[in-house]
Amino acid sequence: MVMPLMSLLSRTSLRSSLAHRPLLAHSSRSLSTLPNLPLFRALQNHDQSHLAVVHSASSRSFTYGNLVADVVRAKERLETTGDRNGLAGERIAFLAENSYDYVVTLLSILASDAIALPLSPAFPVGELKYIMDNSQAKVLLATEKYAGKAQDIVKAGLDREPVLDVRGKIVTGSNGEGVELRDLGQSRGGMMLYTSGTTNRPKGVLIPQSALTAQATSLLEAWKYTPADRLLHLLPLHHIHGTVNAIVTPILAGSSIEFMFPFNTDAVWRRLAAPFLSDSSSKITFLTAVPTVYNRLMSSFSALPVDVQEAARKGIAPENLRLNISGSAALPTPTKKAWQDLSNGNVLLERFGMTEVGMAISCGLDFTDRVDGSVGWPLPGVEARLVDPETNEVIQPGEEVDANGRQREGEIQLRGSTIFQEYWANEKATREAFVDCGDGRGKWFKTGDVATRRTVDGAGQGTSGDWAQGPMYFIQGRLSVDIIKTGGEKVSALEVERELLSLPQVSEAAVVGLPSEQWGQKVAAVVVLDAEKAAATGRNGKPWGALDMRRALKDRLASYKMPQEMKVLDGPIPRNAMGKVNKKTLVKEVFG
Ligand code: AMP
């Protein structure tokens, strides 16, 4: 549907005012419906008076009853934007702040059997235009806060002009009584997220509703979310981590989600401390974040007043913070150890996942199943294997060590009901991402991540669940950037980073491969130093440097793994919102 901009804008203001209209009881209309899908069945079955979403700063809070009613209303309004072809399978892009309104919008799109496409408000218009054009979105929804941005996107001239619908803040007032579940038949809805596009332009990852449900069901079984959980939500909402782990799964479980975004260390510490400073707020039981978030929290801790420090430490102790999870990038062991010390024994649970597969491999709830440097076992419903990238041989259980006694590295390949369907409008990329092994049980997705697998004494006894048994996976890095081939040997950048970070002088590290005539590639390190410790431990009047680094690691790293170059940065290593370093850009910027 193509509409001139002026009529779009007038339609926009009409719609915005509709959003503020007082709520009418549903009984005056025909019965409202939601699709008979696991997520909506769960929504309806939860205690309707239980808190679903809390907004930390304003204390706005919403029950599951409110959520059901508001999702129904938003879905009905959304359906008025569809033409006679309806919305099934259509992409509905939306710009919304981290809030109740985001949750309602996401669920209302799923309830319309459409594909929810959350856009990052932080992206420039040009990138959002690319996503709109690539996805051929039919509707662009925006909260009032992002009305201007949404209009700028439309004005940029899109290939398929969307229906623009700006919505005022949701003013809730009813609960979801009288909502009926209706069978959809073949579902065409789901979610679409764009990859971060470190090598090519971002790709649209289509996660059908069934995969979304499978991902959430798997996490629910492994991490045991419950209605008693209050999850503190600190993450952006256009990534799998912030959406599936921290919205869809807690909602399936009936937990409460508390939004606190953008991330601010002082505010987070004070919130964690609040219930232990005679404040009436509920304690946080569930935190899921990226390693940089834990690092930043810890480096700001000493600036807190002493009473807040004491209360915050209680807030993150294992008896209060039931579960603290780290993922999206490798968790350095010193970070894990420092968090454990600060929290009086809480152990970060590490897991591995990606946009295309949701969460795939995870450590277990039992502390003995959270092994340093490991991401654990394939989650319930996920099948994983390791494939030697050079020979294409599957590394069978029991064949993980080569003739020289070295751990064999293989690409992680995955299959199961949690895996995405396709890269949107990119048949070639989809074809290349999957491999068929001919056993008639479906294709394997090639993650591009390399791991080793080994049994760890004392772990994997099944105490965290049947799925958490046997040998564990250890991520070595991305095949394309983190597996460095030097003089015929393979070096895992992640392993070298872990060793560098264990040195007191090094506060950040990224290890990369540089082209080398002699070696093919050589190992190089980009580091940020702890200024005080580096100044105090240098020699001959010079601050701590590359020679000292090599000396310190001599007994820990084989000589071919030792960084041959080390560049010290003044500021932090550039990372994206999920704490990931784009190593290709870093190499260009630092080494030219
Ligand atoms: P994304 O699709 O943006 O979530 O990025 C997925 C990528 O993040 C994976 O392919 C891995 O390279 C990386 N990743 C996720 N979790 C971990 C982890 N626990 N350790 C190391 N890398 C990770």
Coordinates of C-alpha atoms and ligand atoms in Angstrom, one line a residue:
M1 CA 0.0 0.0 0.0
V2 CA 1.6 3.3 -1.0
M3 CA 0.4 6.5 0.6
P4 CA 1.5 10.1 0.1
L5 CA 3.4 11.4 3.1
M6 CA 0.8 14.0 4.1
S7 CA -2.0 11.5 4.4
L8 CA 0.4 9.3 6.3
L9 CA 1.1 12.0 8.8
S10 CA -2.5 12.9 9.2
R11 CA -3.3 9.3 9.7
T12 CA -0.5 9.2 12.2
S13 CA -2.0 12.0 14.4
L14 CA -5.4 10.4 14.2
R15 CA -4.0 7.1 15.4
S16 CA -2.0 8.8 18.1
S17 CA -5.1 10.3 19.5
L18 CA -6.9 7.0 19.3
A19 CA -4.3 5.6 21.6
H20 CA -5.3 8.1 24.3
R21 CA -9.0 7.4 24.0
P22 CA -10.4 6.1 27.3
L23 CA -10.6 2.4 27.3
L24 CA -14.0 0.8 26.4
A25 CA -15.0 -2.5 27.9
H26 CA -14.6 -5.3 25.4
S27 CA -18.1 -6.6 26.2
S28 CA -19.6 -3.9 23.8
R29 CA -17.9 -5.7 20.9
S30 CA -17.6 -9.2 19.7
L31 CA -15.3 -11.4 21.8
S32 CA -11.6 -10.6 21.6
T33 CA -9.2 -13.3 20.6
L34 CA -5.6 -14.3 20.8
P35 CA -4.0 -17.1 18.8
N36 CA -4.0 -20.5 20.5
L37 CA -0.2 -20.7 20.7
P38 CA 1.9 -21.6 23.8
L39 CA 3.0 -18.0 24.5
F40 CA -0.6 -16.7 24.5
R41 CA -2.0 -19.7 26.4
A42 CA 0.7 -19.1 29.0
L43 CA -0.2 -15.4 29.1
Q44 CA -3.8 -16.2 29.9
N45 CA -3.0 -18.9 32.4
H46 CA -0.7 -16.7 34.6
D47 CA -2.1 -15.2 37.7
Q48 CA -3.6 -12.1 36.1
S49 CA -2.9 -9.9 39.2
H50 CA 0.8 -10.8 39.1
L51 CA 3.3 -8.1 37.9
A52 CA 4.5 -8.6 34.3
V53 CA 6.4 -5.4 33.6
V54 CA 7.9 -2.7 35.8
H55 CA 9.6 0.4 34.6
S56 CA 12.3 1.1 37.1
A57 CA 12.7 4.9 36.7
S58 CA 9.0 5.9 36.7
S59 CA 7.7 2.9 38.7
R60 CA 4.9 2.4 36.2
S61 CA 3.9 -1.3 36.6
F62 CA 1.6 -3.6 34.7
T63 CA 0.0 -6.9 35.6
Y64 CA -0.4 -9.9 33.4
G65 CA -4.1 -9.0 33.2
N66 CA -3.2 -5.6 31.9
L67 CA -0.8 -7.2 29.4
V68 CA -3.4 -9.5 28.0
A69 CA -5.9 -6.7 27.5
D70 CA -3.4 -4.3 26.0
V71 CA -2.0 -6.9 23.6
V72 CA -5.6 -7.6 22.4
R73 CA -6.2 -3.9 21.9
A74 CA -2.9 -3.3 20.1
K75 CA -3.5 -6.3 17.9
E76 CA -7.0 -5.1 17.0
R77 CA -5.7 -1.7 16.1
L78 CA -2.8 -3.3 14.1
E79 CA -5.3 -5.3 12.1
T80 CA -7.0 -2.1 10.9
T81 CA -3.7 -1.4 9.0
G82 CA -3.9 -4.6 7.0
D83 CA -5.7 -4.6 3.7
R84 CA -7.8 -7.5 2.6
N85 CA -4.7 -9.6 2.4
G86 CA -4.3 -9.3 6.2
L87 CA -1.0 -9.2 8.1
A88 CA -0.1 -12.9 8.2
G89 CA 3.6 -13.2 7.5
E90 CA 4.0 -9.5 6.9
R91 CA 7.0 -7.7 8.5
I92 CA 5.9 -5.1 11.0
A93 CA 8.9 -2.9 12.0
F94 CA 8.8 -1.0 15.2
L95 CA 10.7 1.6 17.1
A96 CA 10.0 1.6 20.8
E97 CA 11.9 2.4 24.0
N98 CA 12.7 -0.4 26.5
S99 CA 9.3 -0.4 28.2
Y100 CA 5.9 -2.0 28.6
D101 CA 5.0 -0.5 25.3
Y102 CA 7.7 -2.5 23.6
V103 CA 6.4 -5.7 25.1
V104 CA 2.8 -5.0 24.1
T105 CA 3.9 -4.1 20.6
L106 CA 6.0 -7.2 20.2
L107 CA 3.3 -9.5 21.4
S108 CA 0.6 -7.8 19.4
I109 CA 2.5 -8.4 16.2
L110 CA 3.0 -12.1 17.1
A111 CA -0.7 -12.2 17.9
S112 CA -1.5 -10.9 14.4
D113 CA 0.5 -13.8 12.9
A114 CA 2.9 -11.2 11.5
I115 CA 6.7 -10.9 11.8
A116 CA 7.9 -8.6 14.5
L117 CA 11.0 -6.6 13.4
P118 CA 12.4 -4.5 16.3
L119 CA 14.5 -1.6 15.1
S120 CA 17.3 -0.1 17.2
P121 CA 16.4 3.6 17.9
A122 CA 20.2 4.1 18.2
F123 CA 20.8 3.3 14.5
P124 CA 21.2 6.1 12.0
V125 CA 18.3 6.6 9.5
G126 CA 20.4 5.2 6.6
E127 CA 20.9 1.9 8.3
L128 CA 17.2 1.7 9.3
K129 CA 16.3 2.5 5.7
Y130 CA 18.4 -0.5 4.6
I131 CA 16.6 -2.8 7.0
M132 CA 13.1 -1.4 5.9
D133 CA 14.0 -1.9 2.3
N134 CA 15.5 -5.3 2.8
S135 CA 12.6 -6.6 4.9
Q136 CA 9.9 -4.9 2.8
A137 CA 8.1 -4.1 6.0
K138 CA 4.4 -3.3 5.5
V139 CA 3.9 -1.3 8.7
L140 CA 6.2 0.9 10.7
L141 CA 5.1 1.4 14.3
A142 CA 6.7 4.0 16.6
T143 CA 6.1 5.2 20.1
E144 CA 5.7 9.0 20.4
K145 CA 9.3 9.3 21.5
Y146 CA 10.5 8.0 18.1
A147 CA 7.8 9.6 15.9
G148 CA 10.4 12.0 14.4
K149 CA 12.8 9.2 13.6
A150 CA 10.1 7.1 12.0
Q151 CA 9.0 10.0 9.9
D152 CA 12.6 10.6 8.8
I153 CA 12.9 6.9 7.8
V154 CA 9.8 7.2 5.6
K155 CA 11.0 10.5 4.2
A156 CA 14.2 8.9 3.2
G157 CA 12.2 7.2 0.4
L158 CA 11.6 3.5 1.0
D159 CA 11.2 0.9 -1.7
R160 CA 7.9 -0.2 -0.2
E161 CA 6.2 2.7 1.6
P162 CA 4.9 1.4 4.9
V163 CA 1.8 2.4 6.8
L164 CA 3.2 4.6 9.5
D165 CA 1.5 4.3 12.9
V166 CA 2.7 6.4 15.8
R167 CA 1.2 5.4 19.1
G168 CA 0.9 7.3 22.4
K169 CA 2.0 5.8 25.7
I170 CA -0.3 2.9 26.6
V171 CA -2.8 4.0 29.3
T172 CA -3.9 0.7 30.7
G173 CA -7.0 0.3 32.7
S174 CA -8.5 -3.1 32.2
N175 CA -7.6 -6.7 32.4
G176 CA -7.9 -9.5 29.9
E177 CA -11.1 -11.1 30.9
G178 CA -13.3 -12.4 28.1
V179 CA -10.4 -13.1 25.7
E180 CA -10.8 -16.3 23.8
L181 CA -8.0 -18.4 22.2
R182 CA -8.5 -19.1 18.5
D183 CA -6.7 -21.7 16.4
L184 CA -4.5 -20.1 13.8
G185 CA -3.9 -23.1 11.5
Q186 CA -0.5 -22.8 9.9
S187 CA 1.3 -20.0 11.7
R188 CA 3.2 -17.5 9.5
G189 CA 4.3 -15.1 12.2
G190 CA 7.6 -14.8 14.1
M191 CA 10.4 -12.4 14.7
M192 CA 13.1 -11.0 12.5
L193 CA 16.4 -9.7 13.8
Y194 CA 19.2 -8.3 11.7
T195 CA 22.8 -9.6 12.3
S196 CA 25.4 -7.1 13.2
G197 CA 26.9 -7.4 9.8
T198 CA 30.6 -7.4 10.7
T199 CA 31.6 -8.9 7.3
N200 CA 28.7 -8.1 4.9
R201 CA 25.6 -6.0 5.1
P202 CA 23.3 -7.1 7.9
K203 CA 21.1 -10.1 7.1
G204 CA 17.5 -10.5 8.3
V205 CA 17.2 -13.6 10.4
L206 CA 13.7 -15.0 10.2
I207 CA 12.8 -16.8 13.4
P208 CA 9.4 -18.4 12.9
Q209 CA 7.0 -18.4 15.8
S210 CA 7.6 -22.2 16.4
A211 CA 11.4 -21.6 16.7
L212 CA 10.8 -18.7 19.1
T213 CA 8.6 -20.9 21.3
A214 CA 11.2 -23.7 21.1
Q215 CA 14.0 -21.4 22.2
A216 CA 12.0 -20.0 25.1
T217 CA 10.8 -23.5 26.2
S218 CA 14.4 -24.8 26.1
L219 CA 15.6 -21.9 28.3
L220 CA 12.7 -22.3 30.7
E221 CA 13.6 -26.0 31.2
A222 CA 17.4 -25.2 31.6
W223 CA 17.3 -22.0 33.7
K224 CA 13.9 -22.6 35.5
Y225 CA 12.4 -19.2 35.3
T226 CA 9.4 -18.9 37.6
P227 CA 6.7 -16.4 38.5
A228 CA 8.8 -15.6 41.6
D229 CA 11.6 -14.2 39.4
R230 CA 12.2 -10.5 38.9
L231 CA 14.5 -10.0 36.0
L232 CA 16.4 -6.7 35.7
H233 CA 16.5 -5.9 32.1
L234 CA 19.6 -3.8 31.0
L235 CA 20.0 -4.9 27.4
P236 CA 19.1 -3.4 24.0
L237 CA 16.0 -4.9 22.4
H238 CA 17.0 -5.6 18.8
H239 CA 19.2 -8.6 19.7
I240 CA 18.3 -12.1 20.6
H241 CA 19.7 -11.8 24.2
G242 CA 17.5 -8.9 25.2
T243 CA 14.4 -10.3 23.5
V244 CA 14.3 -14.1 23.8
N245 CA 16.2 -14.5 27.1
A246 CA 14.9 -11.5 28.8
I247 CA 11.3 -10.9 27.4
V248 CA 9.8 -13.9 25.6
T249 CA 11.0 -16.6 28.1
P250 CA 10.2 -14.7 31.3
I251 CA 6.7 -14.0 29.9
L252 CA 6.3 -17.6 29.0
A253 CA 7.2 -18.4 32.7
G254 CA 5.1 -15.7 34.2
S255 CA 8.1 -13.9 35.7
S256 CA 8.3 -10.1 36.3
I257 CA 10.5 -8.0 34.0
E258 CA 11.9 -4.7 35.3
F259 CA 13.3 -2.4 32.6
M260 CA 16.3 -0.2 33.4
F261 CA 17.8 1.1 30.2
P262 CA 20.1 2.7 29.2
F263 CA 22.6 0.9 31.3
N264 CA 24.0 3.0 34.1
T265 CA 26.3 1.4 36.7
D266 CA 25.3 3.7 39.6
A267 CA 21.6 3.2 39.0
V268 CA 22.0 -0.6 38.7
W269 CA 23.9 -0.9 41.9
R270 CA 21.4 1.2 43.8
R271 CA 18.6 -0.8 42.4
L272 CA 20.2 -4.1 43.4
A273 CA 20.9 -2.6 46.9
A274 CA 17.5 -1.0 47.4
P275 CA 15.7 -4.0 49.1
F276 CA 18.5 -4.2 51.6
L277 CA 18.4 -0.5 52.5
S278 CA 15.0 -0.8 54.0
D279 CA 13.4 0.1 50.7
S280 CA 10.2 -1.8 49.9
S281 CA 11.2 -2.7 46.3
S282 CA 11.4 -6.4 45.4
K283 CA 14.8 -8.0 45.2
I284 CA 16.2 -8.8 41.8
T285 CA 16.5 -12.5 41.4
F286 CA 17.6 -12.8 37.7
L287 CA 20.3 -10.9 35.8
T288 CA 21.4 -11.6 32.3
A289 CA 24.1 -9.5 30.7
V290 CA 27.2 -9.4 28.6
P291 CA 30.8 -9.6 30.2
T292 CA 31.4 -5.8 29.8
V293 CA 28.3 -5.1 31.9
Y294 CA 29.7 -7.1 34.8
N295 CA 33.2 -5.5 34.3
R296 CA 31.7 -2.0 34.3
L297 CA 29.6 -2.7 37.4
M298 CA 32.7 -4.0 39.2
S299 CA 34.9 -1.1 38.3
S300 CA 32.4 1.4 39.5
F301 CA 31.7 -0.4 42.8
S302 CA 34.2 1.3 44.9
A303 CA 32.7 4.8 44.1
L304 CA 29.5 3.8 45.9
P305 CA 28.8 5.0 49.5
V306 CA 29.8 2.3 52.0
D307 CA 26.2 1.5 53.0
V308 CA 25.1 1.1 49.4
Q309 CA 28.1 -1.2 48.8
E310 CA 27.2 -3.4 51.6
A311 CA 23.5 -3.7 50.5
A312 CA 24.5 -4.2 46.9
R313 CA 26.7 -7.1 47.8
K314 CA 23.7 -8.6 49.6
G315 CA 21.7 -8.0 46.5
I316 CA 24.0 -10.0 44.3
A317 CA 24.7 -12.8 46.8
P318 CA 23.5 -16.3 45.7
E319 CA 20.7 -16.5 48.2
N320 CA 19.1 -13.3 46.7
L321 CA 20.2 -13.1 43.1
R322 CA 19.2 -16.6 42.1
L323 CA 20.8 -16.5 38.6
N324 CA 23.4 -14.3 37.0
I325 CA 24.2 -15.1 33.4
S326 CA 26.9 -14.0 31.0
G327 CA 27.0 -14.4 27.3
S328 CA 27.2 -12.9 23.8
A329 CA 31.0 -12.6 24.2
A330 CA 33.6 -14.7 26.0
L331 CA 33.5 -14.4 29.8
P332 CA 37.1 -13.7 31.0
T333 CA 37.9 -16.0 34.0
P334 CA 39.2 -13.0 36.1
T335 CA 35.8 -11.3 35.6
K336 CA 34.0 -14.4 36.7
K337 CA 36.3 -14.7 39.7
A338 CA 36.0 -11.1 40.7
W339 CA 32.2 -11.3 40.6
Q340 CA 32.3 -14.4 42.7
D341 CA 34.4 -12.7 45.3
L342 CA 32.2 -9.5 45.4
S343 CA 29.0 -11.5 45.6
N344 CA 30.0 -13.8 48.4
G345 CA 30.1 -16.8 46.1
N346 CA 27.7 -16.2 43.2
V347 CA 29.1 -17.9 40.1
L348 CA 28.3 -16.4 36.7
L349 CA 26.6 -19.0 34.4
E350 CA 28.1 -18.7 30.8
R351 CA 26.1 -19.7 27.7
F352 CA 26.6 -19.5 24.0
G353 CA 24.1 -18.3 21.5
M354 CA 23.5 -16.3 18.3
T355 CA 20.8 -14.5 16.4
E356 CA 20.2 -17.5 14.1
V357 CA 19.8 -20.1 16.8
G358 CA 18.8 -18.4 20.1
M359 CA 20.7 -20.0 22.9
A360 CA 22.4 -23.2 21.9
I361 CA 24.9 -24.3 24.6
S362 CA 24.8 -23.5 28.3
C363 CA 26.3 -24.2 31.6
G364 CA 24.0 -25.6 34.3
L365 CA 22.2 -24.3 37.3
D366 CA 24.3 -26.4 39.7
F367 CA 27.5 -24.4 40.6
T368 CA 29.6 -27.4 39.8
D369 CA 28.3 -27.2 36.2
R370 CA 29.6 -23.6 35.7
V371 CA 33.2 -24.5 34.6
D372 CA 35.7 -21.7 33.8
G373 CA 36.1 -21.2 30.1
S374 CA 33.3 -23.5 29.1
V375 CA 29.9 -22.7 27.7
G376 CA 28.5 -26.1 28.9
W377 CA 26.2 -28.5 27.0
P378 CA 23.7 -28.3 24.2
L379 CA 20.4 -27.0 25.6
P380 CA 17.3 -29.1 25.7
G381 CA 16.0 -29.7 22.1
V382 CA 19.4 -28.6 20.6
E383 CA 21.6 -31.1 18.7
A384 CA 25.2 -30.1 18.4
R385 CA 28.3 -31.5 16.7
L386 CA 31.8 -30.5 16.0
V387 CA 33.1 -30.6 12.4
D388 CA 36.8 -30.3 11.6
P389 CA 36.9 -27.2 9.3
E390 CA 39.8 -28.5 7.2
T391 CA 38.7 -32.1 6.6
N392 CA 35.0 -31.7 7.1
E393 CA 35.1 -34.8 9.3
V394 CA 32.7 -35.0 12.2
I395 CA 34.6 -35.2 15.5
Q396 CA 32.8 -38.1 17.1
P397 CA 32.4 -38.5 20.8
G398 CA 35.7 -40.0 22.0
E399 CA 37.7 -38.6 19.2
E400 CA 38.3 -35.2 20.7
V401 CA 42.0 -35.6 21.1
D402 CA 44.4 -36.0 18.2
A403 CA 47.4 -38.3 17.8
N404 CA 49.7 -35.7 19.4
G405 CA 47.5 -35.4 22.4
R406 CA 46.0 -32.1 21.4
Q407 CA 42.3 -31.1 21.7
R408 CA 40.8 -31.2 18.2
E409 CA 39.0 -28.0 17.2
G410 CA 35.8 -28.1 15.2
E411 CA 33.1 -25.8 13.9
I412 CA 30.0 -26.0 16.0
Q413 CA 27.0 -27.1 13.9
L414 CA 23.5 -27.2 15.2
R415 CA 20.1 -28.4 14.4
G416 CA 16.7 -28.7 16.1
S417 CA 13.4 -26.9 16.4
T418 CA 15.2 -23.7 17.8
I419 CA 17.1 -22.9 14.6
F420 CA 16.0 -20.0 12.3
Q421 CA 14.3 -20.6 9.0
E422 CA 16.2 -18.4 6.6
Y423 CA 18.1 -15.2 5.8
W424 CA 15.3 -13.0 4.5
A425 CA 15.4 -12.6 0.7
N426 CA 18.9 -14.1 0.6
E427 CA 18.6 -17.6 -0.7
K428 CA 22.4 -17.9 -1.4
A429 CA 23.4 -17.0 2.2
T430 CA 20.7 -19.4 3.5
R431 CA 21.9 -22.2 1.3
E432 CA 25.6 -21.7 2.3
A433 CA 24.7 -21.6 6.0
F434 CA 23.3 -25.1 6.1
V435 CA 24.8 -28.5 5.4
D436 CA 23.0 -31.8 4.9
C437 CA 24.5 -35.0 6.3
G438 CA 22.0 -37.2 4.5
D439 CA 20.5 -38.9 7.6
G440 CA 17.0 -37.6 6.8
R441 CA 16.8 -35.7 10.1
G442 CA 17.3 -32.2 8.7
K443 CA 20.2 -29.9 7.9
W444 CA 22.9 -28.6 10.2
F445 CA 23.4 -24.9 10.7
K446 CA 27.1 -23.9 10.4
T447 CA 27.7 -21.4 13.2
G448 CA 31.2 -20.3 12.1
D449 CA 32.2 -20.6 15.8
V450 CA 35.0 -23.1 16.7
A451 CA 35.1 -25.1 19.9
T452 CA 36.8 -28.1 21.6
R453 CA 34.9 -30.6 23.7
R454 CA 36.0 -32.5 26.8
T455 CA 34.8 -34.1 29.9
V456 CA 35.4 -32.1 33.1
D457 CA 35.9 -34.0 36.4
G458 CA 33.0 -33.4 38.7
A459 CA 30.8 -31.6 36.2
G460 CA 28.1 -32.9 34.0
Q461 CA 26.7 -35.4 36.4
G462 CA 23.1 -34.5 35.5
T463 CA 22.4 -32.4 38.6
S464 CA 21.5 -29.5 36.4
G465 CA 19.2 -31.6 34.3
D466 CA 19.5 -34.6 31.9
W467 CA 20.7 -32.3 29.1
A468 CA 23.7 -31.2 31.1
Q469 CA 25.7 -34.4 31.0
G470 CA 28.9 -35.7 29.4
P471 CA 31.7 -33.6 27.7
M472 CA 31.5 -29.8 27.8
Y473 CA 32.1 -27.3 25.0
F474 CA 34.9 -24.7 25.1
I475 CA 34.6 -21.8 22.6
Q476 CA 37.8 -21.0 20.7
G477 CA 36.4 -18.1 18.7
R478 CA 35.0 -17.3 15.2
L479 CA 36.5 -19.3 12.4
S480 CA 36.9 -16.2 10.3
V481 CA 38.8 -14.0 12.8
D482 CA 39.7 -15.8 16.0
I483 CA 41.4 -18.9 14.7
I484 CA 44.8 -17.6 13.8
K485 CA 47.0 -19.8 11.6
T486 CA 50.6 -19.2 12.3
G487 CA 53.5 -21.3 11.0
G488 CA 51.2 -24.2 10.5
E489 CA 49.8 -24.1 14.0
K490 CA 46.3 -22.9 15.0
V491 CA 45.9 -20.4 17.8
S492 CA 42.7 -19.5 19.5
A493 CA 42.5 -15.7 20.0
L494 CA 40.1 -16.3 22.9
E495 CA 42.7 -18.5 24.7
V496 CA 45.4 -15.9 24.4
E497 CA 43.0 -13.1 25.5
R498 CA 42.1 -15.2 28.6
E499 CA 45.8 -15.4 29.5
L500 CA 46.4 -11.7 28.9
L501 CA 43.4 -10.8 31.0
S502 CA 44.8 -12.9 33.9
L503 CA 47.7 -10.4 34.1
P504 CA 47.0 -7.7 36.7
Q505 CA 48.4 -5.0 34.3
V506 CA 46.0 -5.8 31.5
S507 CA 42.4 -4.5 31.9
E508 CA 41.2 -5.2 28.3
A509 CA 42.5 -7.4 25.5
A510 CA 41.7 -8.3 21.9
V511 CA 43.9 -10.7 20.1
V512 CA 44.0 -10.7 16.3
G513 CA 45.9 -12.3 13.4
L514 CA 48.0 -10.1 11.2
P515 CA 49.3 -11.1 7.8
S516 CA 52.9 -12.2 7.9
E517 CA 55.1 -13.3 5.1
Q518 CA 57.1 -15.6 7.3
W519 CA 54.3 -17.2 9.3
G520 CA 51.2 -16.8 7.2
Q521 CA 49.6 -15.0 10.1
K522 CA 51.1 -13.7 13.3
V523 CA 49.5 -13.2 16.7
A524 CA 49.1 -9.6 17.8
A525 CA 47.5 -8.2 20.9
V526 CA 45.6 -4.9 21.4
V527 CA 45.4 -4.1 25.1
V528 CA 44.3 -1.4 27.5
L529 CA 46.5 -1.3 30.7
D530 CA 45.7 -0.6 34.2
A531 CA 47.7 2.7 34.4
E532 CA 48.7 2.4 38.1
K533 CA 49.7 -1.3 38.0
A534 CA 51.6 -0.8 34.7
A535 CA 53.5 2.2 36.0
A536 CA 54.4 0.3 39.3
T537 CA 55.6 -2.8 37.6
G538 CA 57.7 -1.5 34.7
R539 CA 61.4 -1.9 34.5
N540 CA 64.4 0.4 33.8
G541 CA 62.2 3.5 34.2
K542 CA 59.8 2.3 31.5
P543 CA 56.2 1.3 32.1
W544 CA 55.2 -2.3 31.7
G545 CA 55.3 -3.3 28.0
A546 CA 55.5 -6.1 25.4
L547 CA 58.6 -7.7 26.8
D548 CA 57.2 -7.9 30.3
M549 CA 54.0 -9.4 28.8
R550 CA 56.0 -12.1 27.1
R551 CA 58.0 -12.8 30.2
A552 CA 54.8 -13.1 32.3
L553 CA 53.2 -15.5 29.9
K554 CA 56.2 -17.6 29.1
D555 CA 55.2 -20.5 31.2
R556 CA 51.5 -20.3 30.3
L557 CA 51.5 -20.0 26.5
A558 CA 53.3 -22.1 24.0
S559 CA 55.8 -19.9 22.1
Y560 CA 53.8 -19.9 18.8
K561 CA 50.7 -18.6 20.7
M562 CA 52.7 -15.7 22.2
P563 CA 51.7 -12.3 20.8
Q564 CA 54.5 -11.0 18.6
E565 CA 53.2 -7.5 18.7
M566 CA 51.4 -5.6 21.3
K567 CA 49.6 -2.2 20.9
V568 CA 48.5 -0.3 23.9
L569 CA 45.4 1.8 23.5
D570 CA 44.7 4.8 25.7
G571 CA 40.9 4.5 25.7
P572 CA 38.7 1.4 25.9
I573 CA 38.6 -1.1 23.0
P574 CA 35.6 -0.1 20.8
R575 CA 32.7 -2.5 21.3
N576 CA 29.1 -2.7 20.1
A577 CA 26.1 -2.5 22.4
M578 CA 26.5 -6.2 23.2
G579 CA 30.1 -5.9 24.2
K580 CA 31.5 -7.4 21.0
V581 CA 34.7 -6.2 19.4
N582 CA 34.7 -6.0 15.6
K583 CA 38.1 -7.3 15.0
K584 CA 38.2 -6.6 11.3
T585 CA 37.7 -2.9 12.0
L586 CA 40.0 -3.0 15.0
V587 CA 42.9 -4.4 12.9
K588 CA 42.4 -1.6 10.3
E589 CA 42.3 1.1 12.9
V590 CA 45.2 0.0 15.0
F591 CA 47.6 -1.6 12.6
G592 CA 46.5 0.2 9.4
Ligands
AMP1 P1 24.9 -12.5 17.9 O1 24.3 -13.2 16.8 O2 25.1 -11.0 17.6 O3 24.2 -12.7 19.2 O4 26.4 -13.0 18.0 C1 26.6 -14.4 18.1 C2 28.1 -14.6 18.3 O5 28.5 -14.2 19.6 C3 28.4 -16.1 18.3 O6 28.5 -16.6 17.0 C4 29.8 -16.1 19.0 O7 30.8 -15.8 18.1 C5 29.6 -15.0 20.0 N1 29.3 -15.5 21.4 C6 28.1 -15.6 21.9 N2 28.2 -16.2 23.2 C7 29.5 -16.4 23.4 C8 30.3 -16.9 24.5 N3 29.7 -17.3 25.6 N4 31.6 -17.0 24.3 C9 32.2 -16.6 23.2 N5 31.5 -16.1 22.1 C10 30.2 -16.0 22.2

